[in-house]
Amino acid sequence: MLILPDAVAKIDAAAIQSGLSGYGLMTAAGLAVSACALKHYPEARRFVVLAGPGNNGGDAYVAARALRDAGCNVALYALRSEKPSTADAARARAESGMTPAQIEAYSPMSGDVLIDGAFGAGLTRAVPATLADLIDKVAIARIPVIAIDLPSGIDGRTGQVLGAAFRAERSVTFMALKPGMLLQPGRDHCGTVEIADIGISRRLVEAHRAGITINRPTIWTSVAGGHAVTTHKYSRGALVVFSGEAIHTGAARLSAEAGLRAGAGIVTIASPTAALAENAAHLTAVMQHPVDTLGDLETWLVDRRLGTFVLGPGFGIGQKARDFALALRDRKLVLDADGITSFRDDPETLFNAFAGETRLVLTPHEGEFARLLPDIAKDGSMSKVDKAVAAAKRANAAIIYKGSDTVIASPNGRAAINTNAPPSLATAGSGDVLAGICGALLAQGYPAYEAACAAVWHHAEAANRVGAGLTAEILAEQVRT
């Protein structure tokens, strides 16, 4: 479950209305932070606690007091000299019994651990220059940082850095994760995240959950049907993958192999005649069918068993890709790589062709997204989730907006952030494998959004099984659904 930063105050208010004390919640949060510090940094020579002007600073004052009471050496610094902006934070400062120094006075020492309570998830403006200077100072000295809620300088909604941001080793957050903890670069800045229970009812948090989710099997298990004893290869799903010319056939074979392992009953490579021999030399269970022209494809499409296609991996950019994609307007299509770029000058033709029931899945990485939807890509006010949802609505397609923080979105506004992918997926051909998995799940009857979510998750799980030394060929062999 995820919550947006602007929901935090609403949940706090609902909790207080239900009978909880605002100061009690702050105390629980601060104690959770101090417990994290004591557990993970028992060797610290000094805990440097940075308190901001709001409730995040109040949590910091509570943590400072608890660490001092535990016998630790504590140095307390305030972002501002004036009284905290909330009554609870002011009380926490007063009850800490400590007088904070100004942050400009801080000088890093060996053995320091910094507890960052300057700003929380609701920050929407650039951090003050004095804090930016401190962030640089801490980074240069390599001081470990524990962030309260999330590192100061990270936008809790978008994950973007607002001028400068601490890079924490650990973050202690409350109620639930925020999107900015999962979207880059926020994810890298948060380090290891723990969600502390501060006594707020799960029911209250659920009532304010975001429409965004973490990508997990609960999204698609309800649509993943089993197979009857009478199932045959076509009823399990027929998948077609288009091949490029003879010197560009490898990408299609990766997609086809992944599609077969992801459960499609029959996988066929639609190959140019000149590439048949090259493909045949590397294929066993995957079939082939010669397709050179649009007429060849239209003749073949008379066979209505051919319901799902992957177009783009190694195919080539241009009119042929556009013609083939538009010929498939009444079928299910995963459009990837060259297929996406082929529509950069006229994306609306593609979007209009696939209007109605969602049958199209687009799998752009950052560059392809910018080529297909430049206005959305350039909108600095939007998070990656916002952009993916806007793209899905415009294209009437499920969007797999790829990256280390892949976002999957549907035209009806649903969105999921993927979290299980290892860095080893950043290798040539891994996207071709993903396209094949997605095509296989579409062929088996998964709706477009669920197929996209499942494909991304299974793709990452395959990579996790491989571990170090991953190549796309090995990745395809490890696909399981």
Short mmCIF file of C-alpha atoms in Angstrom, two decimals:
data_model
loop_
_atom_site.label_atom_id
_atom_site.label_comp_id
_atom_site.label_asym_id
_atom_site.label_seq_id
_atom_site.Cartn_x
_atom_site.Cartn_y
_atom_site.Cartn_z
CA MET A 1 0.00 0.00 0.00
CA LEU A 2 1.14 3.54 -0.79
CA ILE A 3 -0.11 6.89 0.46
CA LEU A 4 0.50 10.31 -1.04
CA PRO A 5 2.22 12.96 1.11
CA ASP A 6 -0.90 15.13 1.26
CA ALA A 7 -2.77 12.22 2.85
CA VAL A 8 -0.47 12.15 5.88
CA ALA A 9 -2.07 15.19 7.57
CA LYS A 10 -5.52 13.78 6.86
CA ILE A 11 -4.62 10.45 8.46
CA ASP A 12 -3.10 12.24 11.45
CA ALA A 13 -6.28 14.29 11.84
CA ALA A 14 -8.49 11.20 11.60
CA ALA A 15 -6.33 9.41 14.18
CA ILE A 16 -6.56 12.34 16.60
CA GLN A 17 -10.33 12.54 16.06
CA SER A 18 -10.54 8.83 16.91
CA GLY A 19 -8.98 9.54 20.30
CA LEU A 20 -5.24 9.37 19.77
CA SER A 21 -2.99 12.19 20.91
CA GLY A 22 -1.02 14.12 18.30
CA TYR A 23 1.88 14.39 20.71
CA GLY A 24 1.56 10.68 21.43
CA LEU A 25 1.95 9.93 17.72
CA MET A 26 5.00 12.21 17.58
CA THR A 27 6.50 10.48 20.60
CA ALA A 28 5.98 7.05 19.05
CA ALA A 29 7.61 8.23 15.82
CA GLY A 30 10.61 9.71 17.56
CA LEU A 31 11.11 6.60 19.69
CA ALA A 32 11.00 4.44 16.55
CA VAL A 33 13.78 6.57 15.06
CA SER A 34 15.92 6.35 18.20
CA ALA A 35 15.39 2.58 18.29
CA CYS A 36 16.60 2.32 14.69
CA ALA A 37 19.69 4.37 15.53
CA LEU A 38 20.56 2.26 18.58
CA LYS A 39 19.98 -1.02 16.75
CA HIS A 40 21.92 -0.30 13.60
CA TYR A 41 24.61 2.10 14.82
CA PRO A 42 25.73 0.88 18.24
CA GLU A 43 29.27 1.97 17.38
CA ALA A 44 28.30 5.63 16.83
CA ARG A 45 30.42 8.07 18.81
CA ARG A 46 27.89 10.85 18.41
CA PHE A 47 24.35 11.15 17.13
CA VAL A 48 23.87 14.44 15.34
CA VAL A 49 20.15 15.26 15.28
CA LEU A 50 18.88 17.83 12.79
CA ALA A 51 15.43 19.23 13.58
CA GLY A 52 13.28 21.14 11.11
CA PRO A 53 10.49 23.61 11.88
CA GLY A 54 7.52 21.25 11.59
CA ASN A 55 6.33 17.91 12.93
CA ASN A 56 9.26 16.12 11.29
CA GLY A 57 11.46 18.26 13.53
CA GLY A 58 9.25 17.32 16.48
CA ASP A 59 10.01 13.65 15.80
CA ALA A 60 13.70 14.59 15.78
CA TYR A 61 13.48 16.29 19.19
CA VAL A 62 11.86 13.19 20.65
CA ALA A 63 14.57 10.99 19.12
CA ALA A 64 17.31 13.26 20.49
CA ARG A 65 15.88 13.08 23.99
CA ALA A 66 15.54 9.28 23.86
CA LEU A 67 19.12 8.84 22.64
CA ARG A 68 20.43 11.14 25.35
CA ASP A 69 18.43 9.25 27.98
CA ALA A 70 19.98 6.03 26.65
CA GLY A 71 23.40 7.43 27.47
CA CYS A 72 24.43 8.43 23.96
CA ASN A 73 26.43 11.50 23.01
CA VAL A 74 23.90 13.71 21.22
CA ALA A 75 24.41 17.00 19.37
CA LEU A 76 21.20 18.82 18.45
CA TYR A 77 20.92 21.30 15.59
CA ALA A 78 17.91 23.27 14.39
CA LEU A 79 17.23 24.41 10.86
CA ARG A 80 15.75 27.65 12.18
CA SER A 81 16.20 29.59 15.39
CA GLU A 82 12.55 30.49 15.87
CA LYS A 83 9.97 28.41 17.72
CA PRO A 84 8.71 25.29 15.86
CA SER A 85 5.65 25.87 13.72
CA THR A 86 3.33 23.36 15.45
CA ALA A 87 2.34 23.04 19.08
CA ASP A 88 3.39 19.39 19.28
CA ALA A 89 6.83 20.14 17.82
CA ALA A 90 7.27 23.05 20.21
CA ARG A 91 6.41 20.78 23.13
CA ALA A 92 8.85 18.13 21.91
CA ARG A 93 11.60 20.74 21.74
CA ALA A 94 10.84 22.04 25.21
CA GLU A 95 10.66 18.57 26.75
CA SER A 96 13.93 17.50 25.14
CA GLY A 97 15.69 19.74 27.67
CA MET A 98 18.28 20.53 25.01
CA THR A 99 19.13 23.81 23.32
CA PRO A 100 19.79 23.30 19.63
CA ALA A 101 22.64 25.02 17.81
CA GLN A 102 22.26 26.41 14.29
CA ILE A 103 23.15 24.03 11.49
CA GLU A 104 25.89 26.32 10.18
CA ALA A 105 27.87 25.43 13.31
CA TYR A 106 27.96 21.71 12.56
CA SER A 107 31.38 20.26 11.83
CA PRO A 108 31.46 16.55 10.89
CA MET A 109 33.48 14.27 13.15
CA SER A 110 34.60 10.70 12.72
CA GLY A 111 31.98 8.43 14.28
CA ASP A 112 29.05 10.79 13.67
CA VAL A 113 25.65 9.43 12.63
CA LEU A 114 23.23 12.11 11.45
CA ILE A 115 19.50 11.87 12.06
CA ASP A 116 17.73 13.95 9.45
CA GLY A 117 14.51 15.51 10.72
CA ALA A 118 14.62 18.70 8.66
CA PHE A 119 11.74 18.08 6.26
CA GLY A 120 9.29 15.25 5.64
CA ALA A 121 7.49 13.81 2.64
CA GLY A 122 5.40 16.91 2.03
CA LEU A 123 8.28 19.12 0.88
CA THR A 124 7.51 20.69 -2.52
CA ARG A 125 10.13 23.46 -2.79
CA ALA A 126 13.91 23.55 -2.99
CA VAL A 127 15.65 23.13 0.34
CA PRO A 128 17.19 26.28 1.88
CA ALA A 129 20.76 27.10 0.93
CA THR A 130 21.99 26.49 4.48
CA LEU A 131 20.58 22.96 4.38
CA ALA A 132 21.98 22.34 0.90
CA ASP A 133 25.42 23.32 2.21
CA LEU A 134 25.03 20.91 5.12
CA ILE A 135 23.96 18.11 2.78
CA ASP A 136 27.14 18.62 0.75
CA LYS A 137 29.24 18.71 3.91
CA VAL A 138 27.75 15.44 5.17
CA ALA A 139 28.18 13.73 1.79
CA ILE A 140 31.83 14.75 1.52
CA ALA A 141 32.52 13.49 5.05
CA ARG A 142 30.58 10.26 4.33
CA ILE A 143 28.55 10.58 7.49
CA PRO A 144 25.85 7.86 7.76
CA VAL A 145 22.34 9.35 7.66
CA ILE A 146 19.09 8.07 9.15
CA ALA A 147 16.15 9.91 7.58
CA ILE A 148 12.92 10.56 9.46
CA ASP A 149 10.09 9.74 7.04
CA LEU A 150 12.32 10.22 3.98
CA PRO A 151 15.50 12.17 3.26
CA SER A 152 15.10 15.94 3.34
CA GLY A 153 15.12 17.29 -0.20
CA ILE A 154 13.20 14.37 -1.74
CA ASP A 155 9.72 15.05 -3.06
CA GLY A 156 7.54 12.37 -1.46
CA ARG A 157 5.21 12.30 -4.45
CA THR A 158 7.64 12.28 -7.36
CA GLY A 159 10.94 11.09 -5.91
CA GLN A 160 12.70 14.08 -7.43
CA VAL A 161 15.51 15.96 -5.69
CA LEU A 162 14.45 19.47 -4.69
CA GLY A 163 17.74 21.27 -5.04
CA ALA A 164 19.75 18.93 -2.82
CA ALA A 165 18.94 15.87 -0.72
CA PHE A 166 20.54 13.68 1.89
CA ARG A 167 21.50 10.20 0.75
CA ALA A 168 20.38 8.09 3.71
CA GLU A 169 21.55 4.64 4.67
CA ARG A 170 18.23 4.05 6.40
CA SER A 171 14.84 5.76 6.45
CA VAL A 172 12.17 5.33 9.11
CA THR A 173 8.75 6.14 7.72
CA PHE A 174 5.27 5.92 9.19
CA MET A 175 1.83 4.61 8.19
CA ALA A 176 2.89 3.44 4.71
CA LEU A 177 5.41 3.99 1.93
CA LYS A 178 5.15 7.10 -0.23
CA PRO A 179 5.64 7.00 -4.02
CA GLY A 180 8.80 9.11 -3.81
CA MET A 181 10.47 6.30 -1.88
CA LEU A 182 10.06 3.96 -4.84
CA LEU A 183 10.57 6.33 -7.77
CA GLN A 184 14.07 7.35 -8.76
CA PRO A 185 16.15 9.09 -7.64
CA GLY A 186 14.25 9.05 -4.36
CA ARG A 187 14.56 5.29 -4.04
CA ASP A 188 18.35 5.45 -4.10
CA HIS A 189 18.39 8.29 -1.56
CA CYS A 190 16.19 6.44 0.97
CA GLY A 191 18.44 3.45 1.54
CA THR A 192 16.82 0.68 3.56
CA VAL A 193 13.29 1.70 4.52
CA GLU A 194 11.40 0.50 7.57
CA ILE A 195 7.76 1.31 8.29
CA ALA A 196 7.31 2.01 11.99
CA ASP A 197 4.01 1.30 13.71
CA ILE A 198 3.09 4.41 15.70
CA GLY A 199 -0.37 3.23 16.70
CA ILE A 200 -2.55 4.46 13.84
CA SER A 201 -5.27 2.03 12.81
CA ARG A 202 -4.73 0.24 9.52
CA ARG A 203 -8.33 1.10 8.68
CA LEU A 204 -7.56 4.83 8.77
CA VAL A 205 -4.53 4.41 6.54
CA GLU A 206 -6.43 2.22 4.07
CA ALA A 207 -9.12 4.89 3.78
CA HIS A 208 -6.52 7.27 2.35
CA ARG A 209 -4.47 4.86 0.25
CA ALA A 210 -3.27 6.15 -3.10
CA GLY A 211 -4.49 4.81 -6.43
CA ILE A 212 -0.88 3.74 -6.97
CA THR A 213 0.27 0.31 -5.79
CA ILE A 214 3.45 -1.68 -5.54
CA ASN A 215 3.57 -4.21 -8.38
CA ARG A 216 2.80 -7.57 -6.79
CA PRO A 217 1.05 -10.82 -7.82
CA THR A 218 -2.17 -9.77 -6.05
CA ILE A 219 -2.80 -7.53 -9.07
CA TRP A 220 -3.15 -10.42 -11.53
CA THR A 221 -3.76 -13.66 -9.63
CA SER A 222 -7.53 -13.27 -9.96
CA VAL A 223 -7.30 -13.21 -13.77
CA ALA A 224 -4.72 -15.96 -14.15
CA GLY A 225 -6.87 -18.93 -15.11
CA GLY A 226 -5.79 -22.56 -15.01
CA HIS A 227 -5.90 -25.07 -17.84
CA ALA A 228 -8.59 -27.70 -18.38
CA VAL A 229 -7.72 -31.29 -19.29
CA THR A 230 -9.04 -30.56 -22.79
CA THR A 231 -6.66 -27.63 -23.30
CA HIS A 232 -4.68 -27.63 -26.56
CA LYS A 233 -1.87 -25.44 -27.76
CA TYR A 234 -4.07 -22.83 -29.42
CA SER A 235 -6.42 -22.54 -26.47
CA ARG A 236 -3.39 -21.94 -24.25
CA GLY A 237 -2.63 -18.96 -26.44
CA ALA A 238 -1.03 -18.39 -29.83
CA LEU A 239 1.70 -15.76 -29.94
CA VAL A 240 3.36 -14.32 -33.04
CA VAL A 241 6.64 -12.41 -32.88
CA PHE A 242 7.81 -10.44 -35.90
CA SER A 243 11.44 -10.86 -36.91
CA GLY A 244 13.73 -8.31 -38.48
CA GLU A 245 15.91 -8.95 -41.51
CA ALA A 246 18.53 -11.71 -41.55
CA ILE A 247 21.17 -9.73 -39.63
CA HIS A 248 18.63 -8.52 -37.04
CA THR A 249 16.88 -11.72 -35.96
CA GLY A 250 18.21 -12.27 -32.44
CA ALA A 251 15.82 -9.90 -30.67
CA ALA A 252 12.74 -11.65 -32.05
CA ARG A 253 14.09 -15.04 -31.00
CA LEU A 254 14.64 -13.78 -27.46
CA SER A 255 11.01 -12.60 -27.36
CA ALA A 256 9.75 -15.86 -28.81
CA GLU A 257 11.74 -18.02 -26.39
CA ALA A 258 10.52 -15.97 -23.45
CA GLY A 259 6.94 -16.17 -24.72
CA LEU A 260 7.12 -19.95 -24.92
CA ARG A 261 8.52 -20.22 -21.41
CA ALA A 262 5.89 -17.78 -20.12
CA GLY A 263 3.16 -20.22 -21.07
CA ALA A 264 2.00 -19.49 -24.62
CA GLY A 265 0.80 -22.73 -26.19
CA ILE A 266 2.32 -22.01 -29.59
CA VAL A 267 4.81 -19.34 -30.61
CA THR A 268 5.54 -18.46 -34.21
CA ILE A 269 8.12 -16.10 -35.61
CA ALA A 270 6.81 -14.16 -38.58
CA SER A 271 10.01 -13.95 -40.58
CA PRO A 272 11.09 -12.33 -43.81
CA THR A 273 11.79 -15.08 -46.34
CA ALA A 274 15.44 -14.07 -46.48
CA ALA A 275 15.74 -14.60 -42.70
CA LEU A 276 14.04 -18.00 -42.50
CA ALA A 277 17.27 -19.98 -42.65
CA GLU A 278 18.99 -17.79 -40.07
CA ASN A 279 16.09 -18.15 -37.66
CA ALA A 280 15.66 -21.88 -38.33
CA ALA A 281 19.26 -22.52 -37.34
CA HIS A 282 18.45 -21.34 -33.79
CA LEU A 283 14.87 -22.52 -33.26
CA THR A 284 13.37 -25.80 -32.12
CA ALA A 285 9.96 -25.49 -30.45
CA VAL A 286 9.28 -22.06 -31.94
CA MET A 287 7.68 -22.22 -35.38
CA GLN A 288 8.13 -19.91 -38.38
CA HIS A 289 5.90 -18.39 -41.04
CA PRO A 290 7.16 -16.31 -43.97
CA VAL A 291 5.83 -12.74 -43.99
CA ASP A 292 7.46 -10.23 -46.33
CA THR A 293 4.73 -7.78 -47.21
CA LEU A 294 1.61 -6.24 -45.77
CA GLY A 295 -0.38 -8.42 -48.16
CA ASP A 296 1.31 -11.54 -46.76
CA LEU A 297 0.32 -10.47 -43.25
CA GLU A 298 -3.28 -9.68 -44.18
CA THR A 299 -3.66 -13.07 -45.85
CA TRP A 300 -2.28 -14.83 -42.80
CA LEU A 301 -4.58 -12.89 -40.46
CA VAL A 302 -7.56 -14.76 -41.90
CA ASP A 303 -6.58 -17.38 -39.31
CA ARG A 304 -8.40 -15.98 -36.29
CA ARG A 305 -6.46 -18.24 -33.94
CA LEU A 306 -3.64 -15.74 -34.32
CA GLY A 307 -4.73 -13.35 -31.63
CA THR A 308 -1.60 -11.83 -30.06
CA PHE A 309 1.50 -10.27 -31.57
CA VAL A 310 4.81 -8.74 -30.55
CA LEU A 311 6.20 -6.16 -32.96
CA GLY A 312 9.35 -4.13 -32.61
CA PRO A 313 12.35 -6.11 -31.32
CA GLY A 314 14.96 -5.85 -34.09
CA PHE A 315 12.25 -5.16 -36.65
CA GLY A 316 13.48 -1.86 -38.04
CA ILE A 317 11.99 1.63 -37.97
CA GLY A 318 9.73 2.88 -40.73
CA GLN A 319 6.62 2.45 -42.86
CA LYS A 320 6.64 -1.34 -42.76
CA ALA A 321 6.47 -1.33 -38.97
CA ARG A 322 3.63 1.21 -39.05
CA ASP A 323 1.68 -0.75 -41.67
CA PHE A 324 2.05 -4.04 -39.82
CA ALA A 325 1.02 -2.53 -36.48
CA LEU A 326 -2.08 -0.89 -37.95
CA ALA A 327 -3.04 -4.15 -39.67
CA LEU A 328 -3.28 -5.67 -36.19
CA ARG A 329 -5.80 -3.14 -34.87
CA ASP A 330 -8.34 -5.87 -34.07
CA ARG A 331 -5.80 -8.13 -32.33
CA LYS A 332 -3.72 -7.85 -29.15
CA LEU A 333 -0.37 -6.20 -29.68
CA VAL A 334 2.76 -5.59 -27.65
CA LEU A 335 4.55 -2.73 -29.41
CA ASP A 336 8.16 -2.43 -28.40
CA ALA A 337 11.42 -0.78 -29.45
CA ASP A 338 11.45 -0.04 -33.21
CA GLY A 339 7.68 -0.44 -33.32
CA ILE A 340 7.24 2.46 -30.89
CA THR A 341 9.78 4.71 -32.57
CA SER A 342 8.13 4.13 -35.96
CA PHE A 343 5.15 6.17 -34.75
CA ARG A 344 7.10 9.11 -33.35
CA ASP A 345 5.89 11.47 -36.10
CA ASP A 346 2.24 10.39 -35.99
CA PRO A 347 1.38 8.69 -32.69
CA GLU A 348 -2.31 9.60 -32.93
CA THR A 349 -2.76 7.23 -35.87
CA LEU A 350 -1.65 4.39 -33.66
CA PHE A 351 -3.73 5.51 -30.70
CA ASN A 352 -6.87 5.92 -32.80
CA ALA A 353 -6.42 2.51 -34.39
CA PHE A 354 -6.52 0.83 -30.99
CA ALA A 355 -9.43 2.80 -29.55
CA GLY A 356 -12.06 0.90 -27.58
CA GLU A 357 -11.22 -2.14 -25.48
CA THR A 358 -7.58 -2.01 -24.38
CA ARG A 359 -5.62 -4.41 -26.60
CA LEU A 360 -2.35 -2.54 -26.91
CA VAL A 361 0.67 -2.64 -24.60
CA LEU A 362 3.45 -0.11 -25.14
CA THR A 363 6.85 -0.74 -23.55
CA PRO A 364 8.90 2.45 -23.86
CA HIS A 365 12.12 3.25 -22.08
CA GLU A 366 12.88 6.89 -21.32
CA GLY A 367 14.06 7.78 -24.83
CA GLU A 368 11.21 6.01 -26.62
CA PHE A 369 8.68 7.62 -24.29
CA ALA A 370 10.08 11.06 -25.10
CA ARG A 371 9.92 10.37 -28.84
CA LEU A 372 6.33 9.12 -28.77
CA LEU A 373 4.89 11.55 -26.19
CA PRO A 374 7.26 14.53 -26.01
CA ASP A 375 4.83 16.93 -24.32
CA ILE A 376 4.12 14.54 -21.47
CA ALA A 377 7.79 13.58 -21.14
CA LYS A 378 8.86 17.23 -20.78
CA ASP A 379 6.27 18.16 -18.16
CA GLY A 380 8.37 18.79 -15.07
CA SER A 381 5.32 19.00 -12.79
CA MET A 382 4.47 15.35 -13.34
CA SER A 383 5.93 12.32 -11.59
CA LYS A 384 6.85 9.22 -13.55
CA VAL A 385 3.55 7.72 -12.41
CA ASP A 386 1.64 10.80 -13.60
CA LYS A 387 3.36 10.57 -16.98
CA ALA A 388 2.65 6.87 -17.38
CA VAL A 389 -1.03 7.32 -16.53
CA ALA A 390 -1.36 10.29 -18.89
CA ALA A 391 0.29 8.26 -21.64
CA ALA A 392 -2.00 5.29 -21.02
CA LYS A 393 -5.09 7.45 -21.23
CA ARG A 394 -3.97 9.17 -24.43
CA ALA A 395 -2.84 5.97 -26.13
CA ASN A 396 -5.66 3.79 -24.81
CA ALA A 397 -2.94 1.30 -23.95
CA ALA A 398 -1.32 -0.34 -21.00
CA ILE A 399 2.04 1.39 -20.56
CA ILE A 400 5.21 -0.23 -19.27
CA TYR A 401 7.38 2.82 -18.65
CA LYS A 402 10.69 1.05 -18.23
CA GLY A 403 13.63 1.87 -15.99
CA SER A 404 15.04 0.92 -12.62
CA ASP A 405 11.70 2.16 -11.25
CA THR A 406 9.43 0.75 -13.97
CA VAL A 407 5.87 2.06 -13.79
CA ILE A 408 2.90 0.20 -15.27
CA ALA A 409 -0.27 2.17 -16.01
CA SER A 410 -3.70 1.62 -17.51
CA PRO A 411 -6.12 3.96 -19.30
CA ASN A 412 -8.50 3.89 -16.32
CA GLY A 413 -5.86 5.45 -14.06
CA ARG A 414 -4.50 2.40 -12.27
CA ALA A 415 -0.74 2.39 -11.78
CA ALA A 416 1.88 0.19 -10.15
CA ILE A 417 5.54 0.79 -9.35
CA ASN A 418 7.80 -2.23 -9.72
CA THR A 419 10.31 -2.87 -6.95
CA ASN A 420 11.80 -6.36 -7.45
CA ALA A 421 14.10 -5.73 -10.43
CA PRO A 422 17.87 -6.07 -9.96
CA PRO A 423 20.38 -3.75 -11.69
CA SER A 424 21.59 -6.69 -13.81
CA LEU A 425 18.54 -6.21 -16.05
CA ALA A 426 20.33 -3.24 -17.59
CA THR A 427 21.70 -5.39 -20.41
CA ALA A 428 21.09 -5.64 -24.13
CA GLY A 429 18.11 -7.81 -25.02
CA SER A 430 16.38 -7.82 -21.65
CA GLY A 431 13.57 -5.65 -23.04
CA ASP A 432 13.01 -8.17 -25.83
CA VAL A 433 12.50 -10.86 -23.19
CA LEU A 434 10.01 -8.65 -21.37
CA ALA A 435 8.01 -8.08 -24.56
CA GLY A 436 7.79 -11.82 -25.13
CA ILE A 437 6.58 -12.51 -21.60
CA CYS A 438 3.92 -9.82 -21.91
CA GLY A 439 2.78 -11.17 -25.27
CA ALA A 440 2.45 -14.68 -23.85
CA LEU A 441 0.30 -13.50 -20.96
CA LEU A 442 -1.94 -11.49 -23.29
CA ALA A 443 -2.29 -14.60 -25.45
CA GLN A 444 -3.39 -16.58 -22.39
CA GLY A 445 -6.23 -14.18 -21.71
CA TYR A 446 -4.79 -11.72 -19.21
CA PRO A 447 -6.22 -8.20 -19.61
CA ALA A 448 -3.63 -5.74 -20.90
CA TYR A 449 -2.84 -4.02 -17.58
CA GLU A 450 -2.62 -7.26 -15.62
CA ALA A 451 -0.48 -8.82 -18.35
CA ALA A 452 1.87 -5.86 -18.23
CA CYS A 453 2.16 -5.94 -14.43
CA ALA A 454 2.74 -9.69 -14.36
CA ALA A 455 5.28 -9.56 -17.17
CA VAL A 456 7.38 -6.91 -15.43
CA TRP A 457 7.35 -8.80 -12.15
CA HIS A 458 8.17 -12.22 -13.67
CA HIS A 459 10.89 -10.62 -15.80
CA ALA A 460 12.54 -9.29 -12.64
CA GLU A 461 12.13 -12.61 -10.82
CA ALA A 462 13.87 -14.38 -13.69
CA ALA A 463 16.76 -11.93 -13.36
CA ASN A 464 16.93 -12.55 -9.62
CA ARG A 465 17.20 -16.29 -10.28
CA VAL A 466 20.12 -15.71 -12.64
CA GLY A 467 22.10 -13.42 -10.38
CA ALA A 468 25.51 -12.19 -11.50
CA GLY A 469 26.55 -12.70 -15.11
CA LEU A 470 23.07 -12.19 -16.52
CA THR A 471 22.69 -12.06 -20.29
CA ALA A 472 19.43 -11.87 -22.21
CA GLU A 473 19.83 -15.44 -23.45
CA ILE A 474 20.19 -16.77 -19.91
CA LEU A 475 17.36 -14.52 -18.73
CA ALA A 476 14.95 -16.00 -21.27
CA GLU A 477 15.80 -19.50 -20.07
CA GLN A 478 14.84 -18.58 -16.50
CA VAL A 479 11.37 -17.23 -17.27
CA ARG A 480 8.60 -18.84 -15.18
CA THR A 481 5.01 -17.69 -14.72
#
